[in-house]
Coordinates of C-alpha atoms and ligand atoms in Angstrom, one line a residue:
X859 CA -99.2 -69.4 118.6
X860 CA -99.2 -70.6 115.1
X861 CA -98.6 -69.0 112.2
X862 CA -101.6 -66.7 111.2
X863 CA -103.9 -68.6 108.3
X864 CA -104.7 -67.3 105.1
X865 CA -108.7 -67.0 106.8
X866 CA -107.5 -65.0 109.4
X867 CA -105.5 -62.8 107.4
X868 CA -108.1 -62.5 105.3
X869 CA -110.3 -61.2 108.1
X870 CA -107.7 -59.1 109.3
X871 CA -108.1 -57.2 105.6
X872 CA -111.8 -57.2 106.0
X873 CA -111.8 -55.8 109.4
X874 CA -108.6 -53.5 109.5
X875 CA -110.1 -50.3 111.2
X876 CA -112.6 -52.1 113.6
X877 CA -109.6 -54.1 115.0
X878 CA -107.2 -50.7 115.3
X879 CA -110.2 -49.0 117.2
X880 CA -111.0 -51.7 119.3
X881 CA -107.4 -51.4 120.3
X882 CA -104.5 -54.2 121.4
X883 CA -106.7 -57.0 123.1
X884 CA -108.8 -57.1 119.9
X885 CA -106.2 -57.4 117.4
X886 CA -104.4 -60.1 119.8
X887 CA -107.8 -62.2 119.9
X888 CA -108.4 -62.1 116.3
X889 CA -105.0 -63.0 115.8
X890 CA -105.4 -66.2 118.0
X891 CA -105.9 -69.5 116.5
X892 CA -108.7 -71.2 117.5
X893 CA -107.6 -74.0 119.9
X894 CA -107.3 -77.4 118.2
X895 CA -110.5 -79.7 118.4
X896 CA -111.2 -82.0 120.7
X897 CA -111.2 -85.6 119.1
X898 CA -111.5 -89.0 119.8
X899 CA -114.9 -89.1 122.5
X900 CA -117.3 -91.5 122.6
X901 CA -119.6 -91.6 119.2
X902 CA -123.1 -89.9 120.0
X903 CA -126.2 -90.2 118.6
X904 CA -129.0 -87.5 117.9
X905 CA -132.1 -87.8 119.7
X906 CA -134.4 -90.1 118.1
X907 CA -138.2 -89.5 117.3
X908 CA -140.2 -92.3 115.7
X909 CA -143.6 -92.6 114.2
X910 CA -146.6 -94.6 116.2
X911 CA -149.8 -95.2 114.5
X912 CA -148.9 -93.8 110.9
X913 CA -147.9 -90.4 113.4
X914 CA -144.7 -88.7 114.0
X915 CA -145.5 -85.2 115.5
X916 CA -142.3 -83.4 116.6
X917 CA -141.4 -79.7 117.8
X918 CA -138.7 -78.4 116.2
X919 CA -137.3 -74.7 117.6
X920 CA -134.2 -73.2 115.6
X921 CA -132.4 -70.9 118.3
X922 CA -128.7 -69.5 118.7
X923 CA -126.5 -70.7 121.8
X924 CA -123.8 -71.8 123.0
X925 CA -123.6 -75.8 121.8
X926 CA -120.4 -78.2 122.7
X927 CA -119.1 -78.8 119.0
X928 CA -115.8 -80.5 118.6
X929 CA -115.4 -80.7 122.6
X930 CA -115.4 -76.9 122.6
X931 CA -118.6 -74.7 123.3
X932 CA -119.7 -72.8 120.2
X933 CA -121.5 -69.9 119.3
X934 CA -123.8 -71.8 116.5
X935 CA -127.2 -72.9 116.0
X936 CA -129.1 -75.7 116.6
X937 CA -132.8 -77.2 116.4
X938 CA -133.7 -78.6 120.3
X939 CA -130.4 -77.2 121.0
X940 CA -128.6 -79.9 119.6
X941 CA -126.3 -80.2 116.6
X942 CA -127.7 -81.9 114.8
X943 CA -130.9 -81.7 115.5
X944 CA -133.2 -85.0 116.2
X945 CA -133.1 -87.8 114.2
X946 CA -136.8 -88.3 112.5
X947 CA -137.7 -92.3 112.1
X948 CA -140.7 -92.4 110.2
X949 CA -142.3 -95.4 107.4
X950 CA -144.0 -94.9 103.9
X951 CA -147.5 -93.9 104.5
X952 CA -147.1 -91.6 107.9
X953 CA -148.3 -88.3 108.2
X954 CA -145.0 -86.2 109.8
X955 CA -146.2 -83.1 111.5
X956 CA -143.5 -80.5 112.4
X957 CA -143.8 -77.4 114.6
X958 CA -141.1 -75.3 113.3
X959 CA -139.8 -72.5 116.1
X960 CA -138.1 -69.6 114.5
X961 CA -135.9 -68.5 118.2
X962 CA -133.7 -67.0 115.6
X963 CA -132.5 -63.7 114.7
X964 CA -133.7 -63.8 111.2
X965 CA -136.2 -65.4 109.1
X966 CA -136.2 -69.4 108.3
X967 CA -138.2 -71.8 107.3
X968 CA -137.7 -75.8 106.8
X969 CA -137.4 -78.1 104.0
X970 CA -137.1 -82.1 104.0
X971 CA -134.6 -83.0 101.4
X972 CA -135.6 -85.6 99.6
X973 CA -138.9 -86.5 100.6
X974 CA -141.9 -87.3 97.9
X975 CA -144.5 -85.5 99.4
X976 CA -146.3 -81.9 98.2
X977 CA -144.6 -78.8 98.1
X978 CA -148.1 -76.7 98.2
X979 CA -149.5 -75.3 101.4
X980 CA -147.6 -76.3 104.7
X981 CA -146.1 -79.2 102.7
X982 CA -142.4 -79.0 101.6
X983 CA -143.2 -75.5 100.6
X984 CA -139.8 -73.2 100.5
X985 CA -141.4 -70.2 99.6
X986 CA -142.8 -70.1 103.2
X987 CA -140.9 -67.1 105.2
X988 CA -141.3 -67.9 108.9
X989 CA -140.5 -64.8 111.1
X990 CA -138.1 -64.7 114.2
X991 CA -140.8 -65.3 117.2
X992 CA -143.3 -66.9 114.8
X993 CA -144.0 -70.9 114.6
X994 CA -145.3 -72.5 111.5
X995 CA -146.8 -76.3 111.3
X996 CA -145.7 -78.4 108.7
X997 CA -147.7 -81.3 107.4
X998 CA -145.6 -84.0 105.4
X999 CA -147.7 -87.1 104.2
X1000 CA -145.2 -89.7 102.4
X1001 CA -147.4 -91.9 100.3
X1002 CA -147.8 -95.3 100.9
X1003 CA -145.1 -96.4 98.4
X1004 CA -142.5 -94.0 99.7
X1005 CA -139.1 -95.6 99.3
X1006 CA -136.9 -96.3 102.0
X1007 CA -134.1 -94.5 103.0
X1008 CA -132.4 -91.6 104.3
X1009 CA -133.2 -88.0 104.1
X1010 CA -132.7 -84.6 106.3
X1011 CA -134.4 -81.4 106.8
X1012 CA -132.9 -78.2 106.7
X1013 CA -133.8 -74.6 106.3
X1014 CA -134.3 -73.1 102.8
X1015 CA -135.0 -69.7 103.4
X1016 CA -133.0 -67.8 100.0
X1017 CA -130.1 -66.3 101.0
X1018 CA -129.6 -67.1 104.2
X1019 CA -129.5 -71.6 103.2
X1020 CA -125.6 -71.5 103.7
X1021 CA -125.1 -69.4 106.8
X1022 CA -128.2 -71.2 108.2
X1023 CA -126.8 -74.6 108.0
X1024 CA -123.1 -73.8 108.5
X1025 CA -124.1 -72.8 111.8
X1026 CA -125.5 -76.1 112.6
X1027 CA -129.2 -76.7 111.7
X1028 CA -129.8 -79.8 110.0
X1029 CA -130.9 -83.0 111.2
X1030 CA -131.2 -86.6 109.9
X1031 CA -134.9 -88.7 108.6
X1032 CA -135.0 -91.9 108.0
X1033 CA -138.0 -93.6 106.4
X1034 CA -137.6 -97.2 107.5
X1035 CA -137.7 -100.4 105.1
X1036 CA -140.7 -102.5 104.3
X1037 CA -138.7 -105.1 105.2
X1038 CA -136.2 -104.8 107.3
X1039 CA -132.8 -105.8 107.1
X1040 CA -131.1 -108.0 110.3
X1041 CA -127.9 -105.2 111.5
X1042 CA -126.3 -105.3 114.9
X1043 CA -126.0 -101.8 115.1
X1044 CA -127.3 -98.7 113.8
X1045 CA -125.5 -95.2 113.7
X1046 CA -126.3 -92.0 112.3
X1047 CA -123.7 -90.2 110.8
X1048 CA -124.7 -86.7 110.0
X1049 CA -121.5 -84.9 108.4
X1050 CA -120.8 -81.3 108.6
X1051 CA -118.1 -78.5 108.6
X1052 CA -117.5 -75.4 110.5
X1053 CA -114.5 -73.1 110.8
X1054 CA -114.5 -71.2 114.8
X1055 CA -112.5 -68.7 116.0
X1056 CA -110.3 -68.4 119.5
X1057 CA -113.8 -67.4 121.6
X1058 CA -115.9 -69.9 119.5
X1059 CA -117.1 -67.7 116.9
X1060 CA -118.5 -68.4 113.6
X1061 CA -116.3 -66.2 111.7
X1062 CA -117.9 -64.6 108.5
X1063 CA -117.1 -65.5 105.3
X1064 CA -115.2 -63.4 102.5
X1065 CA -117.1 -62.9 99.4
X1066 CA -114.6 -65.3 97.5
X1067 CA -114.5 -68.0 99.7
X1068 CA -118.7 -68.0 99.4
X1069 CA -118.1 -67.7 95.3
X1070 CA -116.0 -71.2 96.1
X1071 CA -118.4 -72.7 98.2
X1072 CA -117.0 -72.5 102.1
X1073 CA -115.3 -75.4 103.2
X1074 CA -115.1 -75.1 107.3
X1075 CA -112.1 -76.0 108.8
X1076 CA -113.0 -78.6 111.0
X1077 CA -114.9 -81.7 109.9
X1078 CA -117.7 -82.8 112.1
X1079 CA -119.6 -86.1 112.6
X1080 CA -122.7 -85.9 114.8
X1081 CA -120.9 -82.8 115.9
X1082 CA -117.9 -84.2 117.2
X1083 CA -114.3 -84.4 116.0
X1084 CA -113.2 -88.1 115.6
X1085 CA -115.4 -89.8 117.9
X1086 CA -114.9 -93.3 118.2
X1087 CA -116.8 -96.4 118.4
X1088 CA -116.4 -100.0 118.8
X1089 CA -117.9 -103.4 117.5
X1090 CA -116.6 -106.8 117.4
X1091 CA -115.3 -108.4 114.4
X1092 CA -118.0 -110.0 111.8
X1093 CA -121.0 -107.9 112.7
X1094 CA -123.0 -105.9 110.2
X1095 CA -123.5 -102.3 111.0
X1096 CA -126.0 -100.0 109.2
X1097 CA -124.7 -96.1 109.0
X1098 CA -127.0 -93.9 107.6
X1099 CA -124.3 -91.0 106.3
X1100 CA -125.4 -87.4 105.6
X1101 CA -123.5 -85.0 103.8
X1102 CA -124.6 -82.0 105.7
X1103 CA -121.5 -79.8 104.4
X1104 CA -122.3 -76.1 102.4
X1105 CA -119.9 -77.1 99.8
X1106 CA -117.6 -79.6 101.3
X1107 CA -117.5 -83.1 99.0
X1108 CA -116.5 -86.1 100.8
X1109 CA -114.7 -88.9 99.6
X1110 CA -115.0 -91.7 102.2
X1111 CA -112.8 -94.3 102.9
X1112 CA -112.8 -96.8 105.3
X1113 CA -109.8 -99.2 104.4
X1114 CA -109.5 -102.6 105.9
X1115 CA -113.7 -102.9 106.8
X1116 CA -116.2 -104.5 104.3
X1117 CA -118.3 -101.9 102.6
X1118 CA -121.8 -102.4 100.9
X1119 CA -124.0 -100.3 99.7
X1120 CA -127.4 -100.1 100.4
X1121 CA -128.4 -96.8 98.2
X1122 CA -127.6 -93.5 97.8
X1123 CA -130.1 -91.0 98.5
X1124 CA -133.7 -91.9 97.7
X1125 CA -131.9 -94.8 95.6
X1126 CA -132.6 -98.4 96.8
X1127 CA -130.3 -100.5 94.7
X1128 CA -131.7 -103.8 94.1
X1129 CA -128.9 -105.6 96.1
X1130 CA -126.3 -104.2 98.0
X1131 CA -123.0 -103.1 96.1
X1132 CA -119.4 -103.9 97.4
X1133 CA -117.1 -100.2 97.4
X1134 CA -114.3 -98.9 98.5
X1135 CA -114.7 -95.7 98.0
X1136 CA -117.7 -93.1 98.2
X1137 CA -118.2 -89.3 97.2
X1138 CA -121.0 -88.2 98.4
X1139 CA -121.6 -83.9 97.4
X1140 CA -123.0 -81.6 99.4
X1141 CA -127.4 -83.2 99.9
X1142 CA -126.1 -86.6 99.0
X1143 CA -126.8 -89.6 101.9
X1144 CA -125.5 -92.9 101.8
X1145 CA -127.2 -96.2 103.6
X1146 CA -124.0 -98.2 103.9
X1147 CA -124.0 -102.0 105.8
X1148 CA -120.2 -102.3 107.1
X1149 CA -119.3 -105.9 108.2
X1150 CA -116.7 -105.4 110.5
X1151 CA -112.9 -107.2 110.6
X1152 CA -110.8 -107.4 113.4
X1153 CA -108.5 -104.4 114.4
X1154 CA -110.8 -101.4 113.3
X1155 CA -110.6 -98.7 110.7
X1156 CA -110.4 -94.7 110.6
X1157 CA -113.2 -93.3 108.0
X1158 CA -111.5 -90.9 106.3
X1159 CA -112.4 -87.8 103.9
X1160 CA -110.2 -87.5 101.0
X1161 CA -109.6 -84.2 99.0
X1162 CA -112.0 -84.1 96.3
X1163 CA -111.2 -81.7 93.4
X1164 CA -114.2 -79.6 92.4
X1165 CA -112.3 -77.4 90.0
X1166 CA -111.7 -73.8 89.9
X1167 CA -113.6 -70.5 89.3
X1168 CA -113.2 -68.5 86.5
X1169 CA -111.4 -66.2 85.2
X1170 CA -109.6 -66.2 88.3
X1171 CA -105.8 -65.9 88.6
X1172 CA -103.2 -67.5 91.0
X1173 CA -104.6 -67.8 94.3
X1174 CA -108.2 -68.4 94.7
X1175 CA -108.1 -70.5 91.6
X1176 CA -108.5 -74.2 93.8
X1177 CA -111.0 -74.4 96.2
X1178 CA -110.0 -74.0 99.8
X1179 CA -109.6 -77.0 102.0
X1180 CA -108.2 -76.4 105.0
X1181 CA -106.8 -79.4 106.7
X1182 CA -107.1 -81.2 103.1
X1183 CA -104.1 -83.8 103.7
X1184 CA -102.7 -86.9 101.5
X1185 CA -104.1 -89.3 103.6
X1186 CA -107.5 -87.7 104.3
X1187 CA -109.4 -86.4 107.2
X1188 CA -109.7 -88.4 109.9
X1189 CA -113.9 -88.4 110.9
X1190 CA -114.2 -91.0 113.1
X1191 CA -112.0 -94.1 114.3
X1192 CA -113.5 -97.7 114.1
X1193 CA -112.4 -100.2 116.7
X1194 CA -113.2 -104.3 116.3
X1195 CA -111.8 -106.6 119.2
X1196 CA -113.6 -109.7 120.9
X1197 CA -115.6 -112.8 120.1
X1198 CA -116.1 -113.1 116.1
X1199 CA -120.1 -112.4 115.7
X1200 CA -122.4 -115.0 113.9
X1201 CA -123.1 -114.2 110.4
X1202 CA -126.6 -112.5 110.3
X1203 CA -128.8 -113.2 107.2
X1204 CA -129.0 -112.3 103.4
X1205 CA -129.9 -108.5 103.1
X1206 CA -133.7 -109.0 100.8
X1207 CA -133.2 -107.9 97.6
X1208 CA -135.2 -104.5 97.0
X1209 CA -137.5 -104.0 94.1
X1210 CA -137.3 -100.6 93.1
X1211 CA -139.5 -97.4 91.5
X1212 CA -139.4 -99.1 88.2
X1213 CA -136.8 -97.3 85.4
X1214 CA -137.0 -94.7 83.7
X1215 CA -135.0 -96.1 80.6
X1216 CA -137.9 -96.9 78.8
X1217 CA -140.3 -94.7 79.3
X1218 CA -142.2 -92.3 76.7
X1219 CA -140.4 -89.2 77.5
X1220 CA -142.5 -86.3 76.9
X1221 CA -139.9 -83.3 76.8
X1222 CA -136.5 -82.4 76.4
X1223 CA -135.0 -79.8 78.2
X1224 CA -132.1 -78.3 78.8
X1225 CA -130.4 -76.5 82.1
X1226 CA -127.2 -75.0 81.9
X1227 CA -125.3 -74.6 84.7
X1228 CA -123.0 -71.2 84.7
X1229 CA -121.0 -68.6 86.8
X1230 CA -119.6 -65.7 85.3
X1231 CA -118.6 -62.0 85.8
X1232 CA -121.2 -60.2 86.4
X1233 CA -122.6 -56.9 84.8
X1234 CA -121.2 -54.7 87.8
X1235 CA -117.7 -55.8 88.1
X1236 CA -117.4 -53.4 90.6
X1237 CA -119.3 -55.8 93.3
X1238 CA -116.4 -58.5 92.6
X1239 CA -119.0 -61.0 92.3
X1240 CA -119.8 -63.4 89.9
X1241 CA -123.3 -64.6 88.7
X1242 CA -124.2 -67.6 89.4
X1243 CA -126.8 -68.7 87.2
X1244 CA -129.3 -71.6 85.4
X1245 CA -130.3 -71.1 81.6
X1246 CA -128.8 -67.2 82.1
X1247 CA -130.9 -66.3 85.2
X1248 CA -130.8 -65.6 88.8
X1249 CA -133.3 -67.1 91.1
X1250 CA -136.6 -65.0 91.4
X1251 CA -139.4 -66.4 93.5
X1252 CA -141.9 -64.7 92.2
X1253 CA -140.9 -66.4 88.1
X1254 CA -141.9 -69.9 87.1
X1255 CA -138.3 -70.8 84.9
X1256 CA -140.1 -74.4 84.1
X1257 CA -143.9 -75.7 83.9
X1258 CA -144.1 -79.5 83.4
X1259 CA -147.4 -81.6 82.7
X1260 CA -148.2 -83.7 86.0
X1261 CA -147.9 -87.4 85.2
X1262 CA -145.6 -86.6 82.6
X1263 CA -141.6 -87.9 82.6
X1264 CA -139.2 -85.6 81.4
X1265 CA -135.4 -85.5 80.2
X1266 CA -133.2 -82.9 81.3
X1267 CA -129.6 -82.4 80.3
X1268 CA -127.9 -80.6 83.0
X1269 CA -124.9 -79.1 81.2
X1270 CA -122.2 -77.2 83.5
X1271 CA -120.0 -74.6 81.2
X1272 CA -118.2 -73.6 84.2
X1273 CA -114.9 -74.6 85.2
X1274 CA -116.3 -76.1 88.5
X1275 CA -118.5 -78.8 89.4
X1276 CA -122.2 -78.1 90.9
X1277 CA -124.1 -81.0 92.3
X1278 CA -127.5 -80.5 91.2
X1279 CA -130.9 -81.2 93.1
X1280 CA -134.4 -81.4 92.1
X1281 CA -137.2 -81.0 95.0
X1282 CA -140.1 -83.5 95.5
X1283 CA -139.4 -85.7 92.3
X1284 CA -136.1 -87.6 92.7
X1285 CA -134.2 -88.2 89.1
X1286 CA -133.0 -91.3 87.6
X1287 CA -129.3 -91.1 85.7
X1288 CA -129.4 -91.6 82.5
X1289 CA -126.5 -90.6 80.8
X1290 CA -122.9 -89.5 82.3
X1291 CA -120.2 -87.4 80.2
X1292 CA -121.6 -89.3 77.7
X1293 CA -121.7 -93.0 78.7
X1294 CA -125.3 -94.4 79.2
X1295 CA -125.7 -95.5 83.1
X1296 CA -126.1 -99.8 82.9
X1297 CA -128.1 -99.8 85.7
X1298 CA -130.9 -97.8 87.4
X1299 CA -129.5 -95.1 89.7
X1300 CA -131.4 -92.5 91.4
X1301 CA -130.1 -89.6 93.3
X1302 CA -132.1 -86.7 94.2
X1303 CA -128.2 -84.8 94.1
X1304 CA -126.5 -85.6 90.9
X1305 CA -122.9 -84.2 90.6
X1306 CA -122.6 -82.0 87.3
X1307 CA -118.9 -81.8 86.7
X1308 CA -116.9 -78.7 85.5
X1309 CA -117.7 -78.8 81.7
X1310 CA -119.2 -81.5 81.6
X1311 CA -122.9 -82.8 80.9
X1312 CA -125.3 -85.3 82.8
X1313 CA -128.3 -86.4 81.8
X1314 CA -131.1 -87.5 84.3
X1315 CA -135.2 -88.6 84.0
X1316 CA -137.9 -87.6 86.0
X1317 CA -141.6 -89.1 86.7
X1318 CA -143.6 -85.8 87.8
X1319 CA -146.1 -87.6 89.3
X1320 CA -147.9 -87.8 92.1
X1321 CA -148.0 -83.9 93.6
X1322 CA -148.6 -80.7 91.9
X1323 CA -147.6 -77.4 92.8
X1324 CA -144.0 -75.0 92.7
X1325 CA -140.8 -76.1 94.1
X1326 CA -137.3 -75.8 93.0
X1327 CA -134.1 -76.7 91.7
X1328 CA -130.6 -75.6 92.2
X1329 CA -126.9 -76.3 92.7
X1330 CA -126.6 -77.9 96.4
X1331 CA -123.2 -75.8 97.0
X1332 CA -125.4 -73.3 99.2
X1333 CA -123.5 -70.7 99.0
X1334 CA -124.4 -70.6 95.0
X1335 CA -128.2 -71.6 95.7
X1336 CA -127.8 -68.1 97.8
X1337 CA -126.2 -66.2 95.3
X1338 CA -129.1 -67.0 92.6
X1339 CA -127.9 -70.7 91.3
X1340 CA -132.3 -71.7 91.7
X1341 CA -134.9 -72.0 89.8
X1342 CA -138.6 -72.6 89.9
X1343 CA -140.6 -75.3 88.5
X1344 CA -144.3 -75.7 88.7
X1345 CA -146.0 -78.9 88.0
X1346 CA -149.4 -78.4 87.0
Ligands
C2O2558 CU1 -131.1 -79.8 100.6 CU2 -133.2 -77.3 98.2 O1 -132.1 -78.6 99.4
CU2559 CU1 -133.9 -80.5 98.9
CU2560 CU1 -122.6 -74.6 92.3

């Protein structure tokens, strides 16, 4: 048996008298570690669902059982069954119909991160409670100059977004190019963390580890732990990468492999860009072209610091990271051998929403980012809020002009970061701790570090109606870090 963790004792604390009463076998089970994970199996791929005819129509049932997850069954939850859930392939101009299932315990609902398309009605409306037994049909259309890339849907039902998708429901969308780009393979790479107990249990989460943002203590890619792959040397593979983690950021290596990026989020660059390195927070997606080189790689998640709380003293202060080790995470292991592949074409360049740079910008605002102690110290919890508020559903915190672009200075006086994401209308950078961007990035999750200030533009057009924006660390969207804006 290993040493007990810091989680467990932790739990232990929390659950003192129920383990006593329940007598020696409880306490020895708690005190169990969780076996370690299964790694190294055969890469898998979500189920796919494409469009035909302008038409994706897809049934979609959230529901609790017991799902294989790092080689091990798990007590989690999964849409289809399936963690993720299936991968939606659909192009500018469809009309995506979803039948959401709620085979849950508690309420939920579904958003699609990401997508342009209406929040009113049974559009990407998150104010939309569906009931446990009840369905709901969503109706997404993307307009007709939708831009390419990758996306995922998700609940967002308040309070429950972190526990909801911790557990396991999430799944990738892609909206395909206009013009596609020659690849000899295509992977989806949906990335999530979980921590499970000794009987596969999702084990609930202390109060200051969901003031931190839970990290889970194992890494996840498509579900598995590790899984491996292969390819042979010169080929150019597309993985469409989703950071489907509460509050986990991921720094991605993948030494010794040629790395171009495609975009980042909703963000198209014009022509690919060579990296080494990529952090993508919590919401962020990355559509990366590898070209592959003899001998094979490990991707790898370094440790990213996202700062500390406040006001908090000794332990507690850093954010947990269980397994967080010098040399990174190992999330899945890259093999290249065989006959060199013939090069494949130039990827198209991509001409992209236009920038924002020089547009008339028709207001100014400002959202600041803060946690804090709250009133009632007694609770031990701190207020997370935006412009001094908690979420309320029920207030409009912003109305904006439709048609009109906007600057907003996202200003974090916290001392920890808070990736920040607008619904609906993705946001061009404009400005970061004070250096102008040189070229046009958009992200629809835009990293707002610890005391510091980012500044991004928006083009409200196209849709009317209320949505939201809020820190993607779910655990703070939970605990209030959301607000409401209505474009009208
Ligand atoms: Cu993926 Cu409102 O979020
Ligand atoms: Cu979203
Ligand atoms: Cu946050």
């Amino acid at each position: 048996m290993r040493p007990i963790s810091r989680r467990q004792a932790l739990l232990l604390g929390g659950v003192g008298i129920a383990v006593t009463a329940a007598g020696g076998a409880g306490l020895i089970w708690t005190l169990a570690s969780p076996p370690d994970p299964v790694a190294g199996g055969e890469l898998a791929q979500p189920p796919e669902e494409r469009s035909i005819d302008g038409q994706l129509q897809v049934r979609l049932e959230a529901k609790p059982g017991q799902i294989l997850l790092a080689g091990r069954q798990a007590a989690a939850l999964g849409y289809n069954g399936g963690i993720p859930g299936p991968t939606l392939r659909v192009r500018a101009g469809d009309v995506l119909k979803i039948k959401l299932v709620n085979n849950l315990a508690q309420a939920t609902n579904l958003h699609v991160h990401g997508l342009h398309v209406s929040p009113e009605g049974n559009g990407d409306n998150i104010f939309i409670s569906v009931q446990p037994g009840d369905t709901f049909d969503y109706e997404y259309k993307l307009p007709g100059d939708h831009p390419p890339g990758v996306y995922w849907y998700h609940p967002h039902h308040h309070g429950m977004v972190a526990d909801q998708i911790f557990g396991g429901l999430f799944g990738a969308i892609i909206v395909e190019d206009p013009n596609s780009i020659e690849t000899s393979a295509e992977r989806v790479l949906v990335v999530s963390d979980i921590t499970l107990d000794s009987l596969g249990n999702i084990p609930a989460v202390p109060a200051m580890e969901r003031m931190m943002g839970r990290e889970g203590e194992l890494i996840l890619v498509n579900g598995q732990s590790n899984p491996q792959f292969t390819a042979r040397p010169g080929e150019r593979e597309r993985w469409r990468i989703v950071n489907a983690c509460v509050a986990r950021y991921l720094r991605l290596r993948l030494d010794g492999q040629q790395l171009q990026l495609l975009g980042v989020d909703s963000g198209r660059f014009h022509t690919p860009e060579t990296v080494d390195e990529l952090l993508l927070t919590p919401g962020n997606r990355a559509d990366l072209l590898v070209t592959t080189a003899a001998g094979g790689s490990v991707l790898r998640a370094f440790y990213q610091n996202r700062g500390s709380m406040p006001g908090m003293m000794g332990q507690g202060s850093e954010p947990r990271t269980p397994g967080a080790q010098p040399d990174g995470t190992a999330l899945a292991t890259l093999r290249v051998s065989g006959e060199p592949a013939a090069p494949l074409t130039a990827v198209p360049a991509y001409q992209g929403p236009g920038d924002l740079r020089t547009s008339v910008v028709s207001a100014r605002r400002q959202i600041i980012l803060a946690a804090g102690m709250g009133m009632g110290m007694g609770s031990g919890m701190m207020r997370f809020t935006i412009n001094g508020r908690e979420f309320n559903e029920t207030r409009t915190d912003t109305i904006v002009a439709a048609g009109n672009v906007e600057e907003w200075t996202l200003t974090n006086t916290s001392p920890m970061d808070h990736p920040f994401h607008l619904h609906v209308w993705p946001m061009q950078i404009i400005e970061e701790s004070g250096k102008e961007t040189s070229t046009a990035v958009w992200q629809d999750v835009v990293n707002v570090p610890a005391n510091g200030r980012v500044k991004v533009r928006v083009a409200f057009k196209d849709f009317r109606g209320r949505s939201a924006y809020h820190c993607h660390i779910l655990d703070h969207e939970d605990l209030g870090m959301m607000g409401v804006v209505e474009v009208r």
